[in-house]
Coordinates of C-alpha atoms and ligand atoms in Angstrom, one line a residue:
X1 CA 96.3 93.4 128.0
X2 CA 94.9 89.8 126.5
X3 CA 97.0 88.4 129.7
X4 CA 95.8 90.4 132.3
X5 CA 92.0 90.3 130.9
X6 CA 92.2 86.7 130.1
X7 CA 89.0 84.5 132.1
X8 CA 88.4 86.5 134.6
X9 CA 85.2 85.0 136.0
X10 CA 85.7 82.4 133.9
X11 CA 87.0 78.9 134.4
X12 CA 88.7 76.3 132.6
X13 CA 86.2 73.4 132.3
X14 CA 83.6 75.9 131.4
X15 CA 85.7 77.2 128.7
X16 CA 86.4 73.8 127.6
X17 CA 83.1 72.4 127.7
X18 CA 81.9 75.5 125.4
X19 CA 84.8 75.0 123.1
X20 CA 83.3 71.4 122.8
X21 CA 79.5 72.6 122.1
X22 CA 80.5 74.7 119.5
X23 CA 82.8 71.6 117.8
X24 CA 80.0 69.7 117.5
X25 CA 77.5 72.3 116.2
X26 CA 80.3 74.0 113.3
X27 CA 83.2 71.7 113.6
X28 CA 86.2 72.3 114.9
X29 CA 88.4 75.8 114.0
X30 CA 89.8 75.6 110.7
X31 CA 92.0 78.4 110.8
X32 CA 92.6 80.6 113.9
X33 CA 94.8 79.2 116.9
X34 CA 93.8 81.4 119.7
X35 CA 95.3 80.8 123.0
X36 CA 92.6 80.8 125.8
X37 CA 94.6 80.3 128.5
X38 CA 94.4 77.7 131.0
X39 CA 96.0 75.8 128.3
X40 CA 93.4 75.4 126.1
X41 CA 93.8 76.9 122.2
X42 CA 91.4 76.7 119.7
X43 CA 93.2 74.6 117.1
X44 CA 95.9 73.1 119.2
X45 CA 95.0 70.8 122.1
X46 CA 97.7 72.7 124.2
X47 CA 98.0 76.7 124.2
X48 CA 101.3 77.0 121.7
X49 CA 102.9 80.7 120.9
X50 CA 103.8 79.5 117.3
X51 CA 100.1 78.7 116.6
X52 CA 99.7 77.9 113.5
X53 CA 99.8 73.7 112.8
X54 CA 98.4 71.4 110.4
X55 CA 94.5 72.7 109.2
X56 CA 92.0 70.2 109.6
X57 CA 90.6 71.9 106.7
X58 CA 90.9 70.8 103.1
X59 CA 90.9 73.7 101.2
X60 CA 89.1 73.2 97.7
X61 CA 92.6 74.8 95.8
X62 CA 95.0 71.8 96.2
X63 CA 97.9 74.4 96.0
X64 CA 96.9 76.0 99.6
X65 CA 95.8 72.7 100.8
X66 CA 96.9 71.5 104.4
X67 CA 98.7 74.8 105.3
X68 CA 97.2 77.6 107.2
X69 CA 100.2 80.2 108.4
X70 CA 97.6 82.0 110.0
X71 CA 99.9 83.4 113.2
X72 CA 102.4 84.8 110.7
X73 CA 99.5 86.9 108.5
X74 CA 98.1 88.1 111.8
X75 CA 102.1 89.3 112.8
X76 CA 102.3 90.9 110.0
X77 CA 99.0 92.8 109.9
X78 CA 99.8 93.7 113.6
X79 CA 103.1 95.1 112.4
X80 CA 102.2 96.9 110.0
X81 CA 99.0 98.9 112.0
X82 CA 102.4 99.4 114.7
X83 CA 104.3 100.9 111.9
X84 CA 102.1 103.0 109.7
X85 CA 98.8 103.8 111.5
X86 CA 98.8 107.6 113.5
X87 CA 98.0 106.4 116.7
X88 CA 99.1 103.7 119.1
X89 CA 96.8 100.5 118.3
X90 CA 95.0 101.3 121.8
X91 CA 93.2 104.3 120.1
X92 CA 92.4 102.7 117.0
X93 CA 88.9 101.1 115.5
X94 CA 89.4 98.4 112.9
X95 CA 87.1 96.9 110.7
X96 CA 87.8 93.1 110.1
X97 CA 85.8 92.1 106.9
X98 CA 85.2 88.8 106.2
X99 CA 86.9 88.0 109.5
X100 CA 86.3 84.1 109.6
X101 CA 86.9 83.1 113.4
X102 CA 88.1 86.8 114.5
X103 CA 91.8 85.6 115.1
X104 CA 92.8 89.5 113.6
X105 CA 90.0 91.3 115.6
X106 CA 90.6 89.5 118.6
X107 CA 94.7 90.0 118.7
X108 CA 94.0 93.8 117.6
X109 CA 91.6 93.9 120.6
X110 CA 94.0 92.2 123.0
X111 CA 96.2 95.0 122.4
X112 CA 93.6 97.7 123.5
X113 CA 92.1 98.3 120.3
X114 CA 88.4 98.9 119.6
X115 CA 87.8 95.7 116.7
X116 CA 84.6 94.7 114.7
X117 CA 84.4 91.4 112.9
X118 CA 82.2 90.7 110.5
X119 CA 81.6 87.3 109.0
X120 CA 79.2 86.1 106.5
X121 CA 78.9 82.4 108.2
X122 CA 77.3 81.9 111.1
X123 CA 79.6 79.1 112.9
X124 CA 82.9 81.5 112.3
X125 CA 81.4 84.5 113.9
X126 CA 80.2 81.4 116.7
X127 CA 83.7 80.3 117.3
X128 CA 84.8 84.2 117.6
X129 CA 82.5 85.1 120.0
X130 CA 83.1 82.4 122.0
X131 CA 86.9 83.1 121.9
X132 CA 86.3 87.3 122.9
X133 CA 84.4 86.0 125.9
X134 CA 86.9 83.7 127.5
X135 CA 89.4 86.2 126.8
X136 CA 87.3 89.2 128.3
X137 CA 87.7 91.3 125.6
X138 CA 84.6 93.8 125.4
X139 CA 86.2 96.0 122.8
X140 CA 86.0 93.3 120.2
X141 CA 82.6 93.0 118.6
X142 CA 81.1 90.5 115.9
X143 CA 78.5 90.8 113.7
X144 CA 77.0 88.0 111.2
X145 CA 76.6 89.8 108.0
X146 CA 77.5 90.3 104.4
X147 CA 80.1 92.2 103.7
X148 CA 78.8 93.5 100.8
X149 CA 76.6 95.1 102.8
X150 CA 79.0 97.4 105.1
X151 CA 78.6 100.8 104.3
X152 CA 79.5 103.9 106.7
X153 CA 75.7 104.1 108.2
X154 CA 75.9 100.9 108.9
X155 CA 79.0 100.4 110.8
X156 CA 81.0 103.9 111.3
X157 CA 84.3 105.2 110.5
X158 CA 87.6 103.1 110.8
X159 CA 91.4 104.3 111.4
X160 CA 92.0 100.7 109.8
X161 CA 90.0 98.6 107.4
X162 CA 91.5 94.5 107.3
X163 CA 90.0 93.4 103.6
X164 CA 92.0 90.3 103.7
X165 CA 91.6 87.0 102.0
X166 CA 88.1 88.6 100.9
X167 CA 88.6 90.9 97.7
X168 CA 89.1 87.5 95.3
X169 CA 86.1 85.7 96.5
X170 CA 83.7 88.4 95.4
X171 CA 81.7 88.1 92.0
X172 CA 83.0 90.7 89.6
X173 CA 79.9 92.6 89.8
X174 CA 79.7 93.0 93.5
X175 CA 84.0 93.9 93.8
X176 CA 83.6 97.5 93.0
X177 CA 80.6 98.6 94.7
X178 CA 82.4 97.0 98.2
X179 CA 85.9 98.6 97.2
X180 CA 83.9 102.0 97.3
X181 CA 82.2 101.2 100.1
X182 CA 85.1 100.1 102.2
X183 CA 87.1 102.9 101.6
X184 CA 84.1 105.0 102.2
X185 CA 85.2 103.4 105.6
X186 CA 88.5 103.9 105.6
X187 CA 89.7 106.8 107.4
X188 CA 93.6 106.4 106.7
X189 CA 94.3 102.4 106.0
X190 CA 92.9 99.8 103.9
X191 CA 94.4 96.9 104.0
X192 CA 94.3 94.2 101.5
X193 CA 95.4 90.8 101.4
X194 CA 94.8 89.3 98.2
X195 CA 95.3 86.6 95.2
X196 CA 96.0 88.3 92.0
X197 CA 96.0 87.1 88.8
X198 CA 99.2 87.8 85.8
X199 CA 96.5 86.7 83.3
X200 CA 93.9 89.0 83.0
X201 CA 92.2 88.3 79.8
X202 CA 88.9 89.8 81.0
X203 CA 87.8 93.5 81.3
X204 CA 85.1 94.3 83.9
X205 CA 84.0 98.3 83.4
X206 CA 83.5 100.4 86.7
X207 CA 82.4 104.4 87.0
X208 CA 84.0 104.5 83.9
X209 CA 87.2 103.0 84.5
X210 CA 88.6 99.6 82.5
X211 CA 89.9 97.0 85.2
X212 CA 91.7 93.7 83.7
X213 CA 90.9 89.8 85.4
X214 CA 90.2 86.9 85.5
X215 CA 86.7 85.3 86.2
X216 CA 87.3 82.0 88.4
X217 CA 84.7 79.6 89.9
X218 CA 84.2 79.8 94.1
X219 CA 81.9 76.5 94.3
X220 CA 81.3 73.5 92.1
X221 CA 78.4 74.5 89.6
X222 CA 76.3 71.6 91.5
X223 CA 77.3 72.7 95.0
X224 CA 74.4 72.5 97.2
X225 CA 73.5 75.1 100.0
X226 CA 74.9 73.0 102.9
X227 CA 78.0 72.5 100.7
X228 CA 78.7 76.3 100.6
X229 CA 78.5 76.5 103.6
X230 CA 80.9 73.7 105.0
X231 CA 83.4 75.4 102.3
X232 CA 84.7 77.9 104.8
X233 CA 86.5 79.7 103.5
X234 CA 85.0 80.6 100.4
X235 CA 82.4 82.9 99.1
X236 CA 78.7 82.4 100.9
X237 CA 76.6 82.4 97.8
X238 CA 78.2 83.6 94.2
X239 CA 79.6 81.0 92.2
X240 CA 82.6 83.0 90.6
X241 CA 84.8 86.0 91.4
X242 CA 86.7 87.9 89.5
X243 CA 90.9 88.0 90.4
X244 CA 92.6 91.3 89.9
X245 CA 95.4 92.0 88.1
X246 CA 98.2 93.5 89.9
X247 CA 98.4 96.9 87.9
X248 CA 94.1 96.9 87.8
X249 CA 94.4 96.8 91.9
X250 CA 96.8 99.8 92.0
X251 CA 94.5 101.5 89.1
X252 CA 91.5 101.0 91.8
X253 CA 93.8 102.3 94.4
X254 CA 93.9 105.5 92.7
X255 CA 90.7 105.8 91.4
X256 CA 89.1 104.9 95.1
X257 CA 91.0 108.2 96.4
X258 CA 93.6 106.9 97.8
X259 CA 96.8 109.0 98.0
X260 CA 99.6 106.1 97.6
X261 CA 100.0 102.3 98.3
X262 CA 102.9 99.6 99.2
X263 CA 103.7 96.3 99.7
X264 CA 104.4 94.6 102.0
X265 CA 107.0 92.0 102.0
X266 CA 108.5 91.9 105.7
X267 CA 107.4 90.5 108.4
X268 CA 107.4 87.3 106.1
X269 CA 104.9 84.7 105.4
X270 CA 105.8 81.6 104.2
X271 CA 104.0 79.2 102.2
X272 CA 100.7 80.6 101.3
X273 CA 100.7 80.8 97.7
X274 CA 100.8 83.9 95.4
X275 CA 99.0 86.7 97.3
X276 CA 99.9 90.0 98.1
X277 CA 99.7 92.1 101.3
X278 CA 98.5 96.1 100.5
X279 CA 98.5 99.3 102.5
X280 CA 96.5 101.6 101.0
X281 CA 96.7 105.3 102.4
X282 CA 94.2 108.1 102.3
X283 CA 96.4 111.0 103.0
X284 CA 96.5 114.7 101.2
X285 CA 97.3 114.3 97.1
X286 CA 100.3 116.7 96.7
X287 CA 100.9 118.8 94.1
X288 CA 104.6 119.8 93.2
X289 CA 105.9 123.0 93.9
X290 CA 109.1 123.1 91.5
X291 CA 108.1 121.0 88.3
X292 CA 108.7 123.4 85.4
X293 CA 106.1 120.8 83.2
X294 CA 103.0 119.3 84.6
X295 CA 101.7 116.3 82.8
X296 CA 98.2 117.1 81.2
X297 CA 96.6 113.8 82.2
X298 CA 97.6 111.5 85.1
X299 CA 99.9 108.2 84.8
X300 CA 98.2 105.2 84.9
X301 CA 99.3 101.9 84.9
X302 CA 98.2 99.5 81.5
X303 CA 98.2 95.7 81.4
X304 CA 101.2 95.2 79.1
X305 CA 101.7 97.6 76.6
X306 CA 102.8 100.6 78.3
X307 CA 105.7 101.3 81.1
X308 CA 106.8 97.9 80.2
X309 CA 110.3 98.8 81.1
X310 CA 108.9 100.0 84.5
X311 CA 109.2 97.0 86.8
X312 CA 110.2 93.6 86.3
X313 CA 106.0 92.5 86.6
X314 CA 105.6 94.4 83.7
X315 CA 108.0 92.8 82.1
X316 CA 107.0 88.9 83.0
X317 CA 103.3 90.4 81.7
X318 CA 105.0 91.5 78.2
X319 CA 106.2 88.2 77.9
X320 CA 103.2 86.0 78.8
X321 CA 101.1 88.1 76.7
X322 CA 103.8 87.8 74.2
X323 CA 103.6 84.1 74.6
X324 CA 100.3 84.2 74.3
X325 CA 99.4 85.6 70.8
X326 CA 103.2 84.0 69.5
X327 CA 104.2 81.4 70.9
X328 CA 106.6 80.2 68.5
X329 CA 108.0 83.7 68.0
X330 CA 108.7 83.7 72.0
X331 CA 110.0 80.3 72.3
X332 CA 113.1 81.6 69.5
X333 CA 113.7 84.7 71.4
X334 CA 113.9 83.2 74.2
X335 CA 116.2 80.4 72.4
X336 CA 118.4 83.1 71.4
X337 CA 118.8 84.8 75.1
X338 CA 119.7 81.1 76.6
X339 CA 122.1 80.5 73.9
X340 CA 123.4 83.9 74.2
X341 CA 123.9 83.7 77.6
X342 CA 125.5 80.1 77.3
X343 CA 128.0 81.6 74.7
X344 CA 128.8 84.5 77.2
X345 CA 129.5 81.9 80.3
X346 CA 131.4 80.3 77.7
X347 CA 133.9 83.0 76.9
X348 CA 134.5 84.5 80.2
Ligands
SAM1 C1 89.6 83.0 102.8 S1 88.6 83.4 104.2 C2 89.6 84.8 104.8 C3 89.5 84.9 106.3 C4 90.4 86.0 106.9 N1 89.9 87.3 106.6 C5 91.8 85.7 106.6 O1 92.4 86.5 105.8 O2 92.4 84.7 107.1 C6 87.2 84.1 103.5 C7 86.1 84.5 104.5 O3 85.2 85.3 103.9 C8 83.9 84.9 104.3 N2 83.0 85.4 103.3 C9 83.0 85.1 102.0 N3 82.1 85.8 101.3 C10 81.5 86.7 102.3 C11 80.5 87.7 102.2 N4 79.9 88.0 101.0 N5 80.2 88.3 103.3 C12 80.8 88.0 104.5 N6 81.7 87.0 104.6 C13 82.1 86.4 103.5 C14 84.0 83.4 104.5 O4 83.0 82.9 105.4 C15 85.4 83.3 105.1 O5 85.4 83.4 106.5

């Protein structure tokens, strides 16, 4: 579709000379390589189908510093609407939050569907624009906005909402109140993308449920306004958020109404730290037909203490908890399972 619709009316030095306005009023793209045709990209001087290169940006955590596999994330968000959403991506609306230079919204609305973006910073939702016109893509729309203000008046209904690389910049106070409203949204998928945190020594309370974190900071204490906002990629004003642990995320899950949830792990992406991609699905809760018992209250996950022989997460949380509160106790037992081990290798 992007092929066929791309410049019409259009032509190449205007699209250049745009691409060049926009540079020097916000900078250059930090993130999103979209090809324009004409062999112009919006990261790359050439057009490239591997995309994503070197970022101009420095991010502020030195660990995702330098490395932006933005063209692998959006495969695999593409991938996964293929695989799991009702209808062929032509017939869906997706909701983008926080949706930086649209380089999601924009491929989803290549492909036929109907895409809002909505960005809190004004020179991202600049730079997507600008990319959905030279690509003649009237399906796509933008919108300069908070995102904790999206609510269902506001912006509709959604066979897909994209919360991705958004959930961990929000303060701990505004994370709940947006997970309710975005799944007030949601009409099948959510989809989040997002840092969690093993440590979770923090307890935030919401509609009467405990959920376990981490407060972190977004900006330097001193940062000034025009500070926040060359830090693109961060939060627009709060000065902390509040990371998730991994059980507290699939606690919210539940609790939001949402009938199950996965990972995903395939397609791949390389090399951009430890986050997570979710698909959460609001389908029918079933109720067995053939259990002889039914438990009296629901399972839910706990930080460390129960289901620890569930998954090999709970386990590494037993132990740095563990390590935690002993950790001369855990440095012997874990003296005694290397030695142990040693002695084993030894004897076979
Ligand atoms: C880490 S980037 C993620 C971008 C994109 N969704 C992705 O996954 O690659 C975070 C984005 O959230 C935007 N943002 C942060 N806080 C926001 C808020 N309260 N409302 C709207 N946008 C916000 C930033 O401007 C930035 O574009």
């Amino acid at each position: 579709v992007a092929r066929s619709a791309k410049l019409r009316g259009v032509n190449r030095d205007e699209i250049q000379q745009r691409k060049e306005e926009i540079e020097r009023q916000f900078g250059p793209w930090t993130a999103m390589d979209i090809d324009l045709g004409h062999g112009i990209a919006t990261r790359t001087g050439a057009a490239s189908a591997s995309g994503s290169g070197e970022s101009s940006y420095r991010h502020e955590r030195s660990d995702w510093s330098g490395y932006s596999p933005t063209s692998s994330r959006i495969s695999r968000i593409v991938q996964l609407i293929a695989d799991l959403a009702r209808k062929p991506i032509s017939e869906l609306r997706i909701l983008d939050l926080a949706c930086l230079e649209g380089g999601f919204a924009i491929e989803l609305g290549a492909r036929g569907a109907t895409a809002v973006g909505i960005d809190g910073r004004r020179g991202h939702i600049a730079k997507a624009e600008f990319a959905r016109n030279a690509l003649g893509l009237p399906n796509v729309t933008f919108a300069v906005d908070d995102v904790r203000n999206v609510t269902r008046a506001r912006y509709g209904g959604f066979d897909v909402v994209l919360c991705l690389g958004i959930l961990y910049h929000l303060a701990e106070r505004d994370l709940f109140p947006f997970a309710r409203a975005i799944t007030d949204c949601s009409d099948h998928l959510l989809v989040v993308d997002t840092v969690l945190t093993i440590e979770a020594p923090e307890s935030s309370i919401y509609d009467g449920r405990t959920y376990h974190g981490l407060t972190t900071p977004e900006h330097q204490a001193k940062a000034s306004a025009s500070e926040i906002e060359e830090n693109a990629w961060m939060s627009i004003d709060n000065s902390t958020n509040f990371l998730l642990s991994r059980f507290s995320l699939y606690n919210l899950f539940t609790d939001l109404g949402f009938s199950s949830a996965y990972e995903c792990f395939l397609p791949p992406v390389l090399g951009h730290g430890a986050r997570s991609t979710f698909v959460a699905v609001k389908g029918a809760r079933q109720t067995l037909l053939t259990a002889a018992h039914l438990a009296a209250e629901e399972e839910r996950y706990r930080e460390t203490d129960s289901g620890a022989s569930d998954s090999e997460l709970h386990l590494v949380a037993r132990e740095l908890t563990r390590l935690r509160r002993n950790p001369l106790a855990a440095f012997w037992s874990f003296f005694r399972r290397a030695a142990g081990n040693a002695l084993r290798r030894s004897r076979r």
